[in-house]
């Protein structure tokens, strides 16, 4: 589908962003970047500007919801890793 997959770690645990990127890679996705945020998000979600197969697939892999992020690029899918992922 040609989507750019970004991982944003908001779990509060430094290594969980790399773990999420490894999971994306293991299912055939190409991670374009990993960022670390200081604020903690309670639940992991997939952020997109519009729904796509890639977003749906990743939501099933991470067992999370899909949310619309108006500031996301048209070809961008963001895996926002939350506190719940950090506890697994």
mmCIF file of N, CA and C in Angstrom:
data_model
loop_
_atom_site.group_PDB
_atom_site.id
_atom_site.type_symbol
_atom_site.label_atom_id
_atom_site.label_comp_id
_atom_site.label_asym_id
_atom_site.label_seq_id
_atom_site.Cartn_x
_atom_site.Cartn_y
_atom_site.Cartn_z
ATOM 1 N N UNK A 1 0.827 -1.202 0.000
ATOM 2 C CA UNK A 1 0.000 0.000 0.000
ATOM 3 C C UNK A 1 0.863 1.255 0.000
ATOM 4 N N UNK A 2 2.140 1.122 0.322
ATOM 5 C CA UNK A 2 3.053 2.251 0.253
ATOM 6 C C UNK A 2 2.920 3.261 1.366
ATOM 7 N N UNK A 3 2.418 2.846 2.507
ATOM 8 C CA UNK A 3 2.267 3.765 3.637
ATOM 9 C C UNK A 3 3.566 3.898 4.409
ATOM 10 N N UNK A 4 3.828 5.089 4.893
ATOM 11 C CA UNK A 4 4.985 5.359 5.742
ATOM 12 C C UNK A 4 4.550 5.065 7.177
ATOM 13 N N UNK A 5 5.197 4.090 7.830
ATOM 14 C CA UNK A 5 4.823 3.699 9.184
ATOM 15 C C UNK A 5 5.790 4.334 10.185
ATOM 16 N N UNK A 6 5.224 5.117 11.083
ATOM 17 C CA UNK A 6 5.996 5.773 12.125
ATOM 18 C C UNK A 6 5.585 5.204 13.476
ATOM 19 N N UNK A 7 6.535 5.012 14.359
ATOM 20 C CA UNK A 7 6.258 4.537 15.705
ATOM 21 C C UNK A 7 6.532 5.690 16.661
ATOM 22 N N UNK A 8 5.548 5.998 17.486
ATOM 23 C CA UNK A 8 5.683 7.056 18.482
ATOM 24 C C UNK A 8 5.526 6.420 19.863
ATOM 25 N N UNK A 9 6.586 6.404 20.642
ATOM 26 C CA UNK A 9 6.572 5.771 21.947
ATOM 27 C C UNK A 9 6.076 6.739 23.007
ATOM 28 N N UNK A 10 4.873 6.480 23.511
ATOM 29 C CA UNK A 10 4.290 7.277 24.595
ATOM 30 C C UNK A 10 3.930 6.362 25.761
ATOM 31 N N UNK A 11 4.727 5.307 25.941
ATOM 32 C CA UNK A 11 4.429 4.294 26.958
ATOM 33 C C UNK A 11 5.033 4.605 28.314
ATOM 34 N N UNK A 12 6.037 5.456 28.343
ATOM 35 C CA UNK A 12 6.756 5.726 29.578
ATOM 36 C C UNK A 12 7.939 4.791 29.775
ATOM 37 N N UNK A 13 8.091 3.797 28.908
ATOM 38 C CA UNK A 13 9.217 2.860 28.965
ATOM 39 C C UNK A 13 10.041 3.027 27.691
ATOM 40 N N UNK A 14 11.295 3.351 27.827
ATOM 41 C CA UNK A 14 12.148 3.728 26.701
ATOM 42 C C UNK A 14 12.243 2.654 25.621
ATOM 43 N N UNK A 15 12.332 1.393 25.986
ATOM 44 C CA UNK A 15 12.566 0.326 25.015
ATOM 45 C C UNK A 15 11.326 -0.135 24.253
ATOM 46 N N UNK A 16 10.131 0.311 24.629
ATOM 47 C CA UNK A 16 8.902 -0.187 24.003
ATOM 48 C C UNK A 16 8.718 0.320 22.571
ATOM 49 N N UNK A 17 9.281 1.457 22.242
ATOM 50 C CA UNK A 17 9.227 1.941 20.862
ATOM 51 C C UNK A 17 9.981 1.023 19.919
ATOM 52 N N UNK A 18 11.154 0.572 20.346
ATOM 53 C CA UNK A 18 11.935 -0.369 19.535
ATOM 54 C C UNK A 18 11.232 -1.710 19.420
ATOM 55 N N UNK A 19 10.597 -2.165 20.490
ATOM 56 C CA UNK A 19 9.847 -3.419 20.452
ATOM 57 C C UNK A 19 8.695 -3.325 19.455
ATOM 58 N N UNK A 20 7.959 -2.220 19.495
ATOM 59 C CA UNK A 20 6.853 -2.030 18.554
ATOM 60 C C UNK A 20 7.368 -1.992 17.115
ATOM 61 N N UNK A 21 8.500 -1.336 16.883
ATOM 62 C CA UNK A 21 9.085 -1.288 15.544
ATOM 63 C C UNK A 21 9.495 -2.689 15.084
ATOM 64 N N UNK A 22 10.023 -3.490 15.998
ATOM 65 C CA UNK A 22 10.379 -4.877 15.668
ATOM 66 C C UNK A 22 9.148 -5.683 15.284
ATOM 67 N N UNK A 23 8.043 -5.471 15.979
ATOM 68 C CA UNK A 23 6.795 -6.174 15.659
ATOM 69 C C UNK A 23 6.310 -5.776 14.270
ATOM 70 N N UNK A 24 6.340 -4.484 13.969
ATOM 71 C CA UNK A 24 5.928 -4.013 12.637
ATOM 72 C C UNK A 24 6.806 -4.653 11.565
ATOM 73 N N UNK A 25 8.114 -4.699 11.796
ATOM 74 C CA UNK A 25 9.029 -5.311 10.851
ATOM 75 C C UNK A 25 8.793 -6.799 10.679
ATOM 76 N N UNK A 26 8.443 -7.476 11.773
ATOM 77 C CA UNK A 26 8.216 -8.918 11.734
ATOM 78 C C UNK A 26 6.999 -9.292 10.894
ATOM 79 N N UNK A 27 6.041 -8.384 10.769
ATOM 80 C CA UNK A 27 4.851 -8.672 9.956
ATOM 81 C C UNK A 27 4.963 -8.065 8.554
ATOM 82 N N UNK A 28 6.169 -7.596 8.214
ATOM 83 C CA UNK A 28 6.408 -7.121 6.850
ATOM 84 C C UNK A 28 6.340 -5.632 6.629
ATOM 85 N N UNK A 29 6.136 -4.849 7.681
ATOM 86 C CA UNK A 29 6.074 -3.394 7.540
ATOM 87 C C UNK A 29 7.454 -2.765 7.569
ATOM 88 N N UNK A 30 7.564 -1.601 6.965
ATOM 89 C CA UNK A 30 8.804 -0.835 6.952
ATOM 90 C C UNK A 30 8.625 0.390 7.843
ATOM 91 N N UNK A 31 9.347 0.424 8.956
ATOM 92 C CA UNK A 31 9.256 1.563 9.869
ATOM 93 C C UNK A 31 10.144 2.681 9.357
ATOM 94 N N UNK A 32 9.536 3.849 9.149
ATOM 95 C CA UNK A 32 10.268 5.007 8.630
ATOM 96 C C UNK A 32 10.923 5.809 9.744
ATOM 97 N N UNK A 33 10.447 5.650 10.969
ATOM 98 C CA UNK A 33 11.039 6.402 12.072
ATOM 99 C C UNK A 33 10.416 6.047 13.403
ATOM 100 N N UNK A 34 11.193 6.266 14.463
ATOM 101 C CA UNK A 34 10.732 6.026 15.828
ATOM 102 C C UNK A 34 10.983 7.300 16.618
ATOM 103 N N UNK A 35 9.949 7.752 17.330
ATOM 104 C CA UNK A 35 10.123 8.935 18.171
ATOM 105 C C UNK A 35 9.708 8.609 19.603
ATOM 106 N N UNK A 36 10.276 9.343 20.534
ATOM 107 C CA UNK A 36 10.005 9.157 21.962
ATOM 108 C C UNK A 36 9.310 10.407 22.473
ATOM 109 N N UNK A 37 8.168 10.227 23.149
ATOM 110 C CA UNK A 37 7.474 11.362 23.740
ATOM 111 C C UNK A 37 7.560 11.288 25.248
ATOM 112 N N UNK A 38 7.595 12.432 25.895
ATOM 113 C CA UNK A 38 7.669 12.486 27.350
ATOM 114 C C UNK A 38 6.316 12.217 28.000
ATOM 115 N N UNK A 39 5.232 12.656 27.339
ATOM 116 C CA UNK A 39 3.916 12.426 27.920
ATOM 117 C C UNK A 39 3.476 10.984 27.668
ATOM 118 N N UNK A 40 2.755 10.423 28.622
ATOM 119 C CA UNK A 40 2.311 9.036 28.550
ATOM 120 C C UNK A 40 0.851 8.997 28.109
ATOM 121 N N UNK A 41 0.577 8.142 27.120
ATOM 122 C CA UNK A 41 -0.779 7.906 26.634
ATOM 123 C C UNK A 41 -1.242 6.590 27.256
ATOM 124 N N UNK A 42 -2.473 6.527 27.708
ATOM 125 C CA UNK A 42 -2.966 5.339 28.408
ATOM 126 C C UNK A 42 -3.061 4.108 27.494
ATOM 127 N N UNK A 43 -3.592 4.296 26.291
ATOM 128 C CA UNK A 43 -3.841 3.154 25.408
ATOM 129 C C UNK A 43 -3.159 3.323 24.064
ATOM 130 N N UNK A 44 -2.621 2.232 23.572
ATOM 131 C CA UNK A 44 -2.010 2.187 22.243
ATOM 132 C C UNK A 44 -3.095 2.403 21.193
ATOM 133 N N UNK A 45 -2.769 3.121 20.110
ATOM 134 C CA UNK A 45 -3.695 3.278 18.994
ATOM 135 C C UNK A 45 -2.927 3.492 17.701
ATOM 136 N N UNK A 46 -3.628 3.311 16.598
ATOM 137 C CA UNK A 46 -3.088 3.574 15.270
ATOM 138 C C UNK A 46 -3.690 4.893 14.805
ATOM 139 N N UNK A 47 -2.848 5.843 14.425
ATOM 140 C CA UNK A 47 -3.309 7.151 13.975
ATOM 141 C C UNK A 47 -3.124 7.313 12.479
ATOM 142 N N UNK A 48 -4.175 7.746 11.801
ATOM 143 C CA UNK A 48 -4.142 7.957 10.349
ATOM 144 C C UNK A 48 -4.983 9.169 9.979
ATOM 145 N N UNK A 49 -4.738 9.714 8.790
ATOM 146 C CA UNK A 49 -5.594 10.794 8.299
ATOM 147 C C UNK A 49 -6.846 10.215 7.649
ATOM 148 N N UNK A 50 -6.726 8.994 7.104
ATOM 149 C CA UNK A 50 -7.884 8.265 6.579
ATOM 150 C C UNK A 50 -7.577 6.773 6.680
ATOM 151 N N UNK A 51 -8.616 5.975 6.852
ATOM 152 C CA UNK A 51 -8.449 4.545 7.078
ATOM 153 C C UNK A 51 -7.807 3.863 5.877
ATOM 154 N N UNK A 52 -7.103 2.787 6.152
ATOM 155 C CA UNK A 52 -6.425 2.038 5.102
ATOM 156 C C UNK A 52 -6.261 0.593 5.542
ATOM 157 N N UNK A 53 -5.887 -0.251 4.606
ATOM 158 C CA UNK A 53 -5.609 -1.649 4.931
ATOM 159 C C UNK A 53 -4.467 -1.746 5.936
ATOM 160 N N UNK A 54 -3.421 -0.975 5.737
ATOM 161 C CA UNK A 54 -2.263 -1.003 6.637
ATOM 162 C C UNK A 54 -2.685 -0.671 8.062
ATOM 163 N N UNK A 55 -3.488 0.359 8.231
ATOM 164 C CA UNK A 55 -3.955 0.757 9.560
ATOM 165 C C UNK A 55 -4.796 -0.352 10.190
ATOM 166 N N UNK A 56 -5.687 -0.943 9.413
ATOM 167 C CA UNK A 56 -6.537 -2.027 9.926
ATOM 168 C C UNK A 56 -5.700 -3.233 10.340
ATOM 169 N N UNK A 57 -4.721 -3.572 9.533
ATOM 170 C CA UNK A 57 -3.859 -4.712 9.822
ATOM 171 C C UNK A 57 -3.053 -4.481 11.099
ATOM 172 N N UNK A 58 -2.469 -3.300 11.216
ATOM 173 C CA UNK A 58 -1.684 -2.984 12.416
ATOM 174 C C UNK A 58 -2.560 -2.935 13.669
ATOM 175 N N UNK A 59 -3.792 -2.456 13.528
ATOM 176 C CA UNK A 59 -4.705 -2.418 14.672
ATOM 177 C C UNK A 59 -5.005 -3.834 15.168
ATOM 178 N N UNK A 60 -5.097 -4.782 14.252
ATOM 179 C CA UNK A 60 -5.313 -6.176 14.657
ATOM 180 C C UNK A 60 -4.068 -6.738 15.336
ATOM 181 N N UNK A 61 -2.899 -6.434 14.809
ATOM 182 C CA UNK A 61 -1.642 -6.919 15.385
ATOM 183 C C UNK A 61 -1.455 -6.380 16.803
ATOM 184 N N UNK A 62 -1.699 -5.084 16.991
ATOM 185 C CA UNK A 62 -1.494 -4.450 18.294
ATOM 186 C C UNK A 62 -2.739 -4.487 19.186
ATOM 187 N N UNK A 63 -3.837 -5.055 18.660
ATOM 188 C CA UNK A 63 -5.096 -5.157 19.395
ATOM 189 C C UNK A 63 -5.503 -3.799 19.968
ATOM 190 N N UNK A 64 -5.651 -2.833 19.050
ATOM 191 C CA UNK A 64 -5.961 -1.470 19.482
ATOM 192 C C UNK A 64 -6.916 -0.801 18.491
ATOM 193 N N UNK A 65 -7.325 0.408 18.833
ATOM 194 C CA UNK A 65 -8.242 1.184 18.007
ATOM 195 C C UNK A 65 -7.489 1.992 16.950
ATOM 196 N N UNK A 66 -8.252 2.456 15.965
ATOM 197 C CA UNK A 66 -7.748 3.380 14.947
ATOM 198 C C UNK A 66 -8.376 4.738 15.219
ATOM 199 N N UNK A 67 -7.549 5.774 15.265
ATOM 200 C CA UNK A 67 -8.037 7.138 15.482
ATOM 201 C C UNK A 67 -7.610 8.019 14.319
ATOM 202 N N UNK A 68 -8.467 8.953 13.983
ATOM 203 C CA UNK A 68 -8.147 9.913 12.937
ATOM 204 C C UNK A 68 -7.299 11.034 13.516
ATOM 205 N N UNK A 69 -6.148 11.261 12.894
ATOM 206 C CA UNK A 69 -5.263 12.350 13.274
ATOM 207 C C UNK A 69 -5.199 13.320 12.105
ATOM 208 N N UNK A 70 -5.875 14.450 12.198
ATOM 209 C CA UNK A 70 -5.924 15.374 11.068
ATOM 210 C C UNK A 70 -4.557 15.920 10.647
ATOM 211 N N UNK A 71 -3.585 15.910 11.571
ATOM 212 C CA UNK A 71 -2.269 16.441 11.222
ATOM 213 C C UNK A 71 -1.354 15.377 10.609
ATOM 214 N N UNK A 72 -1.856 14.147 10.443
ATOM 215 C CA UNK A 72 -1.059 13.090 9.806
ATOM 216 C C UNK A 72 -1.003 13.314 8.303
ATOM 217 N N UNK A 73 0.097 12.887 7.724
ATOM 218 C CA UNK A 73 0.215 12.957 6.277
ATOM 219 C C UNK A 73 -0.702 11.948 5.618
ATOM 220 N N UNK A 74 -1.041 12.183 4.384
ATOM 221 C CA UNK A 74 -1.964 11.327 3.627
ATOM 222 C C UNK A 74 -1.465 9.885 3.535
ATOM 223 N N UNK A 75 -0.168 9.692 3.434
ATOM 224 C CA UNK A 75 0.406 8.352 3.259
ATOM 225 C C UNK A 75 1.072 7.845 4.532
ATOM 226 N N UNK A 76 0.691 8.402 5.665
ATOM 227 C CA UNK A 76 1.354 8.110 6.931
ATOM 228 C C UNK A 76 0.443 7.301 7.857
ATOM 229 N N UNK A 77 1.009 6.284 8.486
ATOM 230 C CA UNK A 77 0.335 5.523 9.536
ATOM 231 C C UNK A 77 1.221 5.621 10.769
ATOM 232 N N UNK A 78 0.628 6.003 11.887
ATOM 233 C CA UNK A 78 1.403 6.181 13.114
ATOM 234 C C UNK A 78 0.945 5.153 14.154
ATOM 235 N N UNK A 79 1.890 4.392 14.663
ATOM 236 C CA UNK A 79 1.631 3.472 15.767
ATOM 237 C C UNK A 79 2.014 4.226 17.034
ATOM 238 N N UNK A 80 1.016 4.613 17.819
ATOM 239 C CA UNK A 80 1.274 5.333 19.057
ATOM 240 C C UNK A 80 1.229 4.313 20.195
ATOM 241 N N UNK A 81 2.388 4.039 20.746
ATOM 242 C CA UNK A 81 2.545 3.026 21.783
ATOM 243 C C UNK A 81 2.201 3.635 23.130
ATOM 244 N N UNK A 82 1.186 3.082 23.776
ATOM 245 C CA UNK A 82 0.732 3.611 25.051
ATOM 246 C C UNK A 82 1.196 2.810 26.250
ATOM 247 N N UNK A 83 0.772 3.276 27.421
ATOM 248 C CA UNK A 83 1.126 2.656 28.688
ATOM 249 C C UNK A 83 0.730 1.193 28.725
ATOM 250 N N UNK A 84 -0.455 0.850 28.144
ATOM 251 C CA UNK A 84 -0.927 -0.527 28.156
ATOM 252 C C UNK A 84 0.055 -1.474 27.462
ATOM 253 N N UNK A 85 0.679 -1.030 26.378
ATOM 254 C CA UNK A 85 1.677 -1.841 25.668
ATOM 255 C C UNK A 85 2.920 -2.010 26.527
ATOM 256 N N UNK A 86 3.268 -0.981 27.246
ATOM 257 C CA UNK A 86 4.443 -1.033 28.119
ATOM 258 C C UNK A 86 4.277 -2.005 29.272
ATOM 259 N N UNK A 87 3.036 -2.345 29.612
ATOM 260 C CA UNK A 87 2.779 -3.254 30.713
ATOM 261 C C UNK A 87 2.703 -4.715 30.287
ATOM 262 N N UNK A 88 2.710 -4.956 28.976
ATOM 263 C CA UNK A 88 2.615 -6.334 28.465
ATOM 264 C C UNK A 88 3.952 -7.012 28.479
#
